[in-house]
Structure formats: C-alpha cells, structure tokens
C-alpha cells in the first residue's frame, strides 16, 4: 500500500517536512521527492490496510507542527 | 424572522471521515491558519493544500469513528479559531510598542537597582575594614594580631 501527498512550499516549511519524514522512517518506507514547486511524500508499507495512510497522516501533522513553530519563531 | 442568506458562510465538503474547506488568505493570514491548525493537531489529522493563489484548502480528518454532525462542528470550531487567531495577532500588533516599553523599563530599572546594591556592598566593605580595630583581616606575617 502507498499513500502519496503533496506539500506546497508556500505552506509547509521544507525543513519541517524533511524532519517529519525523517522522524517516521523507522515505521515505513518514506520517499521525499519533487521540485521547488511541490514536495511529494510517498509512504509505502508492505502490509495491506490503512497503515500507510495513518503514517502519512502522522507525517502531515508533524510537518504542520514544525512549520507553525518555525513561522512563530521567525 | 428570517435571516438574510450570506454568500460568505463557510462552505465545506464532507465524506465519512473528512471535512474540507477553503480559507481565503487575504482574510486570514497564513500565521492565523498555522495558529488554528496547531490547536487542532491533537484532535484530528490536518493537511493544507494550495488550490489557487491566496487560497488554502484545509483538510480535517477525524482520528477515529465520527459522525457528520461532529465533522461539521469541527469545521465550525476551526473557523472560529481562525477568527480568534486574527484578533490575537491584531491585539499583539497594537500592543507591541507598549510591550517593548514595559520590557525596556523593567531592564533599565533592574540595572539601576543592581548598581545601587553594588554601591551599598562597597560601602559595607569599607565600614567593616575601618572598624577592624583588632586587625583580624590583616595577615599575621604583615603584623596582624599576635598572642600574648
């Protein structure tokens, strides 16, 4: 199963997305790709069901938390 | 009494677990969207998208089983929180000069108080040395107090 989501760089801080991906890499195979226009995060799991979706959800919330903190700090 | 219909009410899309709506960035700055989203991360899964320039699509997904009414309430609460964040920002901007003044005043007062404390301590030291009739503070080798 794979879950693919895009993160627009005008909304999400790039470093925040990278950090969120890095902190979830022990749970599944996570690939970060894309150019400056769009960051694409692909979460893949060997198991069927909603594992990939749940991990992708968690990555999304984590990226948002880090982005919001970065925005507040700047 | 019938209320007039507003075109600018929050319109959203629903499915079993998700509610999706678009926020206009000209009305709600990005910082207020971040602030509102930050307050919802413990309640639902969030994802923000950019469907068009100056527009942010907010996707809220329940973390567990939910109902349509709960999703609608979630969207409404998020909209209220957006407004709350905008007001907080405006109040913060309005009071920024006053805040800076209070902090600057606190620091200058503290430094003045410290200097007066230093002066008092120096005065006490001087008095103690002057009152040392037995010359306790003078080392023995330099002719300090001796037995006898």
Tab-separated table of C-alpha atoms in Angstrom:
chain	number	residue	atom	x	y	z
A	1	UNK	CA	0.000	0.000	0.000
A	2	UNK	CA	1.197	3.518	-0.765
A	3	UNK	CA	-0.039	6.936	0.218
A	4	UNK	CA	1.096	9.943	-1.804
A	5	UNK	CA	0.683	13.538	-0.595
A	6	UNK	CA	1.922	16.851	-1.834
A	7	UNK	CA	3.226	19.621	0.401
A	8	UNK	CA	3.237	23.065	-1.154
A	9	UNK	CA	6.403	25.005	-0.258
A	10	UNK	CA	4.413	28.219	0.230
A	11	UNK	CA	2.556	26.488	3.081
A	12	UNK	CA	4.967	23.936	4.518
A	13	UNK	CA	8.496	24.705	5.597
A	14	UNK	CA	10.862	22.448	3.655
A	15	UNK	CA	12.989	21.627	6.675
A	16	UNK	CA	9.836	20.820	8.644
A	17	UNK	CA	8.712	18.303	6.005
A	18	UNK	CA	12.187	16.759	5.899
A	19	UNK	CA	12.260	16.465	9.691
A	20	UNK	CA	8.766	14.954	9.779
A	21	UNK	CA	9.742	12.395	7.147
A	22	UNK	CA	12.962	11.558	8.975
A	23	UNK	CA	11.159	11.003	12.261
A	24	UNK	CA	8.793	8.449	10.664
A	25	UNK	CA	11.269	6.498	8.573
A	26	UNK	CA	11.518	3.728	11.137
A	27	UNK	CA	7.807	2.972	10.611
A	28	UNK	CA	7.681	2.599	6.834
A	29	UNK	CA	9.467	3.295	3.583
A	30	UNK	CA	9.044	7.034	3.063
A	31	UNK	CA	10.253	8.847	-0.010
A	32	UNK	CA	10.518	12.606	-0.317
A	33	UNK	CA	10.626	13.841	-3.890
A	34	UNK	CA	9.571	16.789	-6.012
A	35	UNK	CA	10.999	20.101	-7.052
A	36	UNK	CA	10.814	23.604	-5.605
A	37	UNK	CA	7.192	23.901	-6.695
A	38	UNK	CA	5.937	20.888	-4.818
A	39	UNK	CA	7.237	18.398	-2.306
A	40	UNK	CA	5.783	14.928	-2.605
A	41	UNK	CA	5.877	12.442	0.265
A	42	UNK	CA	5.199	8.801	-0.549
A	43	UNK	CA	4.623	6.403	2.311
A	44	UNK	CA	4.813	2.713	1.405
A	45	UNK	CA	4.150	-0.281	3.600
A	46	UNK	CA	4.307	-3.992	2.907
A	47	UNK	CA	1.072	-4.592	4.761
A	48	UNK	CA	-2.397	-4.057	3.380
A	49	UNK	CA	-4.900	-1.836	5.139
A	50	UNK	CA	-4.579	1.683	6.446
A	51	UNK	CA	-1.030	1.607	7.790
A	52	UNK	CA	0.371	3.827	5.022
A	53	UNK	CA	-2.488	6.288	5.404
A	54	UNK	CA	-2.046	6.506	9.172
A	55	UNK	CA	1.689	7.062	8.902
A	56	UNK	CA	1.121	9.692	6.189
A	57	UNK	CA	-1.426	11.405	8.454
A	58	UNK	CA	1.111	11.465	11.258
A	59	UNK	CA	3.822	12.827	8.964
A	60	UNK	CA	1.395	15.569	7.893
A	61	UNK	CA	0.567	16.647	11.433
A	62	UNK	CA	4.223	16.564	12.416
A	63	UNK	CA	5.192	18.698	9.404
A	64	UNK	CA	2.446	21.169	10.266
A	65	UNK	CA	3.525	21.443	13.902
A	66	UNK	CA	7.137	22.103	12.903
A	67	UNK	CA	6.064	24.591	10.219
A	68	UNK	CA	3.864	26.508	12.660
A	69	UNK	CA	6.708	26.642	15.196
A	70	UNK	CA	9.150	27.842	12.553
A	71	UNK	CA	6.696	30.536	11.455
A	72	UNK	CA	6.256	31.706	15.033
A	73	UNK	CA	9.988	31.788	15.664
A	74	UNK	CA	10.747	33.853	12.558
B	1	UNK	CA	-37.999	36.420	11.426
B	2	UNK	CA	-35.964	35.119	8.527
B	3	UNK	CA	-32.272	35.745	8.464
B	4	UNK	CA	-30.702	37.005	5.241
B	5	UNK	CA	-28.683	34.472	3.320
B	6	UNK	CA	-24.955	35.087	3.358
B	7	UNK	CA	-22.821	34.055	0.448
B	8	UNK	CA	-19.677	34.191	2.532
B	9	UNK	CA	-20.625	31.473	5.001
B	10	UNK	CA	-18.158	28.664	5.435
B	11	UNK	CA	-18.830	26.102	2.737
B	12	UNK	CA	-17.304	22.688	3.118
B	13	UNK	CA	-17.249	19.227	1.625
B	14	UNK	CA	-17.792	16.118	3.707
B	15	UNK	CA	-17.177	12.427	3.453
B	16	UNK	CA	-17.251	9.716	6.134
B	17	UNK	CA	-14.184	10.913	7.987
B	18	UNK	CA	-13.150	14.178	6.383
B	19	UNK	CA	-14.254	17.772	6.134
B	20	UNK	CA	-12.635	20.038	3.552
B	21	UNK	CA	-12.963	23.788	3.138
B	22	UNK	CA	-11.060	26.668	1.571
B	23	UNK	CA	-9.722	29.632	3.539
B	24	UNK	CA	-9.040	32.942	1.831
B	25	UNK	CA	-5.552	34.104	2.773
B	26	UNK	CA	-6.489	37.763	2.234
B	27	UNK	CA	-8.971	37.446	5.112
B	28	UNK	CA	-6.974	35.086	7.311
B	29	UNK	CA	-3.185	35.495	7.113
B	30	UNK	CA	-1.043	32.372	7.000
B	31	UNK	CA	0.063	32.815	10.620
B	32	UNK	CA	-3.550	32.643	11.793
B	33	UNK	CA	-4.089	29.466	9.763
B	34	UNK	CA	-0.973	27.943	11.340
B	35	UNK	CA	-2.157	29.027	14.781
B	36	UNK	CA	-5.595	27.493	14.316
B	37	UNK	CA	-4.163	24.310	12.818
B	38	UNK	CA	-1.708	23.986	15.705
B	39	UNK	CA	-4.608	23.931	18.149
B	40	UNK	CA	-6.301	21.090	16.278
B	41	UNK	CA	-3.414	18.661	15.825
B	42	UNK	CA	-4.394	16.690	18.915
B	43	UNK	CA	-7.991	16.260	17.713
B	44	UNK	CA	-7.675	15.428	14.037
B	45	UNK	CA	-5.304	14.847	11.147
B	46	UNK	CA	-4.669	18.003	9.162
B	47	UNK	CA	-3.402	18.643	5.696
B	48	UNK	CA	-3.128	22.026	3.990
B	49	UNK	CA	-3.094	22.455	0.237
B	50	UNK	CA	-2.820	25.361	-2.184
B	51	UNK	CA	-5.660	25.077	-4.747
B	52	UNK	CA	-5.126	28.616	-6.037
B	53	UNK	CA	-3.141	31.728	-5.297
B	54	UNK	CA	-4.038	33.264	-1.908
B	55	UNK	CA	-6.226	30.268	-1.068
B	56	UNK	CA	-5.520	27.482	1.410
B	57	UNK	CA	-7.500	24.265	1.415
B	58	UNK	CA	-7.855	22.839	4.918
B	59	UNK	CA	-8.481	19.105	5.245
B	60	UNK	CA	-9.521	17.858	8.657
B	61	UNK	CA	-9.746	14.118	9.147
B	62	UNK	CA	-11.111	12.553	12.314
B	63	UNK	CA	-8.684	10.330	14.209
B	64	UNK	CA	-11.398	7.786	14.912
B	65	UNK	CA	-15.010	6.977	14.104
B	66	UNK	CA	-17.083	10.119	13.747
B	67	UNK	CA	-20.405	11.498	12.570
B	68	UNK	CA	-21.406	14.163	10.069
B	69	UNK	CA	-22.512	16.432	12.904
B	70	UNK	CA	-19.119	16.098	14.606
B	71	UNK	CA	-17.294	16.906	11.373
B	72	UNK	CA	-19.494	19.954	10.815
B	73	UNK	CA	-18.804	21.072	14.373
B	74	UNK	CA	-15.083	20.575	13.778
B	75	UNK	CA	-15.188	22.822	10.706
B	76	UNK	CA	-17.150	25.464	12.610
B	77	UNK	CA	-14.734	25.382	15.532
B	78	UNK	CA	-11.798	25.715	13.157
B	79	UNK	CA	-13.421	28.777	11.551
B	80	UNK	CA	-13.968	30.311	14.992
B	81	UNK	CA	-10.366	29.586	15.933
B	82	UNK	CA	-9.199	31.311	12.740
B	83	UNK	CA	-11.044	34.429	13.817
B	84	UNK	CA	-9.634	34.123	17.323
B	85	UNK	CA	-6.099	33.918	15.926
B	86	UNK	CA	-6.593	37.001	13.752
B	87	UNK	CA	-7.853	39.012	16.741
B	88	UNK	CA	-4.919	37.819	18.870
B	89	UNK	CA	-2.499	38.942	16.178
B	90	UNK	CA	-4.161	42.350	15.840
B	91	UNK	CA	-4.093	42.889	19.609
B	92	UNK	CA	-0.457	41.803	19.674
B	93	UNK	CA	0.450	44.260	16.925
B	94	UNK	CA	-1.473	47.069	18.604
B	95	UNK	CA	0.236	46.490	21.945
B	96	UNK	CA	3.705	45.776	20.571
B	97	UNK	CA	5.072	49.277	21.340
B	98	UNK	CA	3.655	49.208	24.851
B	99	UNK	CA	5.105	45.716	25.406
B	100	UNK	CA	8.541	46.837	24.250
B	101	UNK	CA	8.342	49.878	26.526
B	102	UNK	CA	7.410	47.782	29.589
B	103	UNK	CA	10.251	45.321	28.941
B	104	UNK	CA	12.764	48.114	28.346
B	105	UNK	CA	11.611	49.806	31.545
B	106	UNK	CA	11.952	46.578	33.521
B	107	UNK	CA	15.540	46.089	32.321
B	108	UNK	CA	16.649	49.676	32.962
B	109	UNK	CA	15.101	49.617	36.446
B	110	UNK	CA	16.820	46.325	37.212
B	111	UNK	CA	20.218	47.620	36.128
B	112	UNK	CA	19.773	50.776	38.243
B	113	UNK	CA	18.815	48.628	41.236
B	114	UNK	CA	21.869	46.417	40.734
B	115	UNK	CA	24.212	49.386	40.644
B	116	UNK	CA	22.761	50.736	43.891
B	117	UNK	CA	23.190	47.324	45.527
B	118	UNK	CA	26.823	47.239	44.383
B	119	UNK	CA	27.357	50.680	45.896
B	120	UNK	CA	25.839	49.569	49.219
B	121	UNK	CA	28.024	46.452	49.340
B	122	UNK	CA	31.149	48.516	48.669
B	123	UNK	CA	30.132	50.900	51.464
B	124	UNK	CA	29.649	47.989	53.881
B	125	UNK	CA	33.048	46.553	52.987
B	126	UNK	CA	34.671	49.898	53.625
B	127	UNK	CA	32.947	50.212	57.012
B	128	UNK	CA	33.959	46.701	58.057
B	129	UNK	CA	37.603	47.382	57.243
B	130	UNK	CA	37.526	50.676	59.100
B	131	UNK	CA	36.030	49.032	62.209
B	132	UNK	CA	38.645	46.248	62.322
B	133	UNK	CA	40.389	47.531	65.458
B	134	UNK	CA	41.870	44.104	66.235
B	135	UNK	CA	43.187	43.889	62.702
B	136	UNK	CA	41.692	40.459	62.188
B	137	UNK	CA	41.690	40.957	58.461
B	138	UNK	CA	45.436	41.740	58.402
B	139	UNK	CA	47.598	38.633	57.814
B	140	UNK	CA	49.907	37.595	60.665
B	141	UNK	CA	53.015	37.955	58.522
B	142	UNK	CA	52.173	41.575	57.924
B	143	UNK	CA	51.931	42.392	61.607
B	144	UNK	CA	48.436	41.164	62.354
B	145	UNK	CA	47.122	40.180	65.764
B	146	UNK	CA	49.528	38.067	67.875
B	147	UNK	CA	49.062	36.028	71.002
B	148	UNK	CA	50.260	37.444	74.193
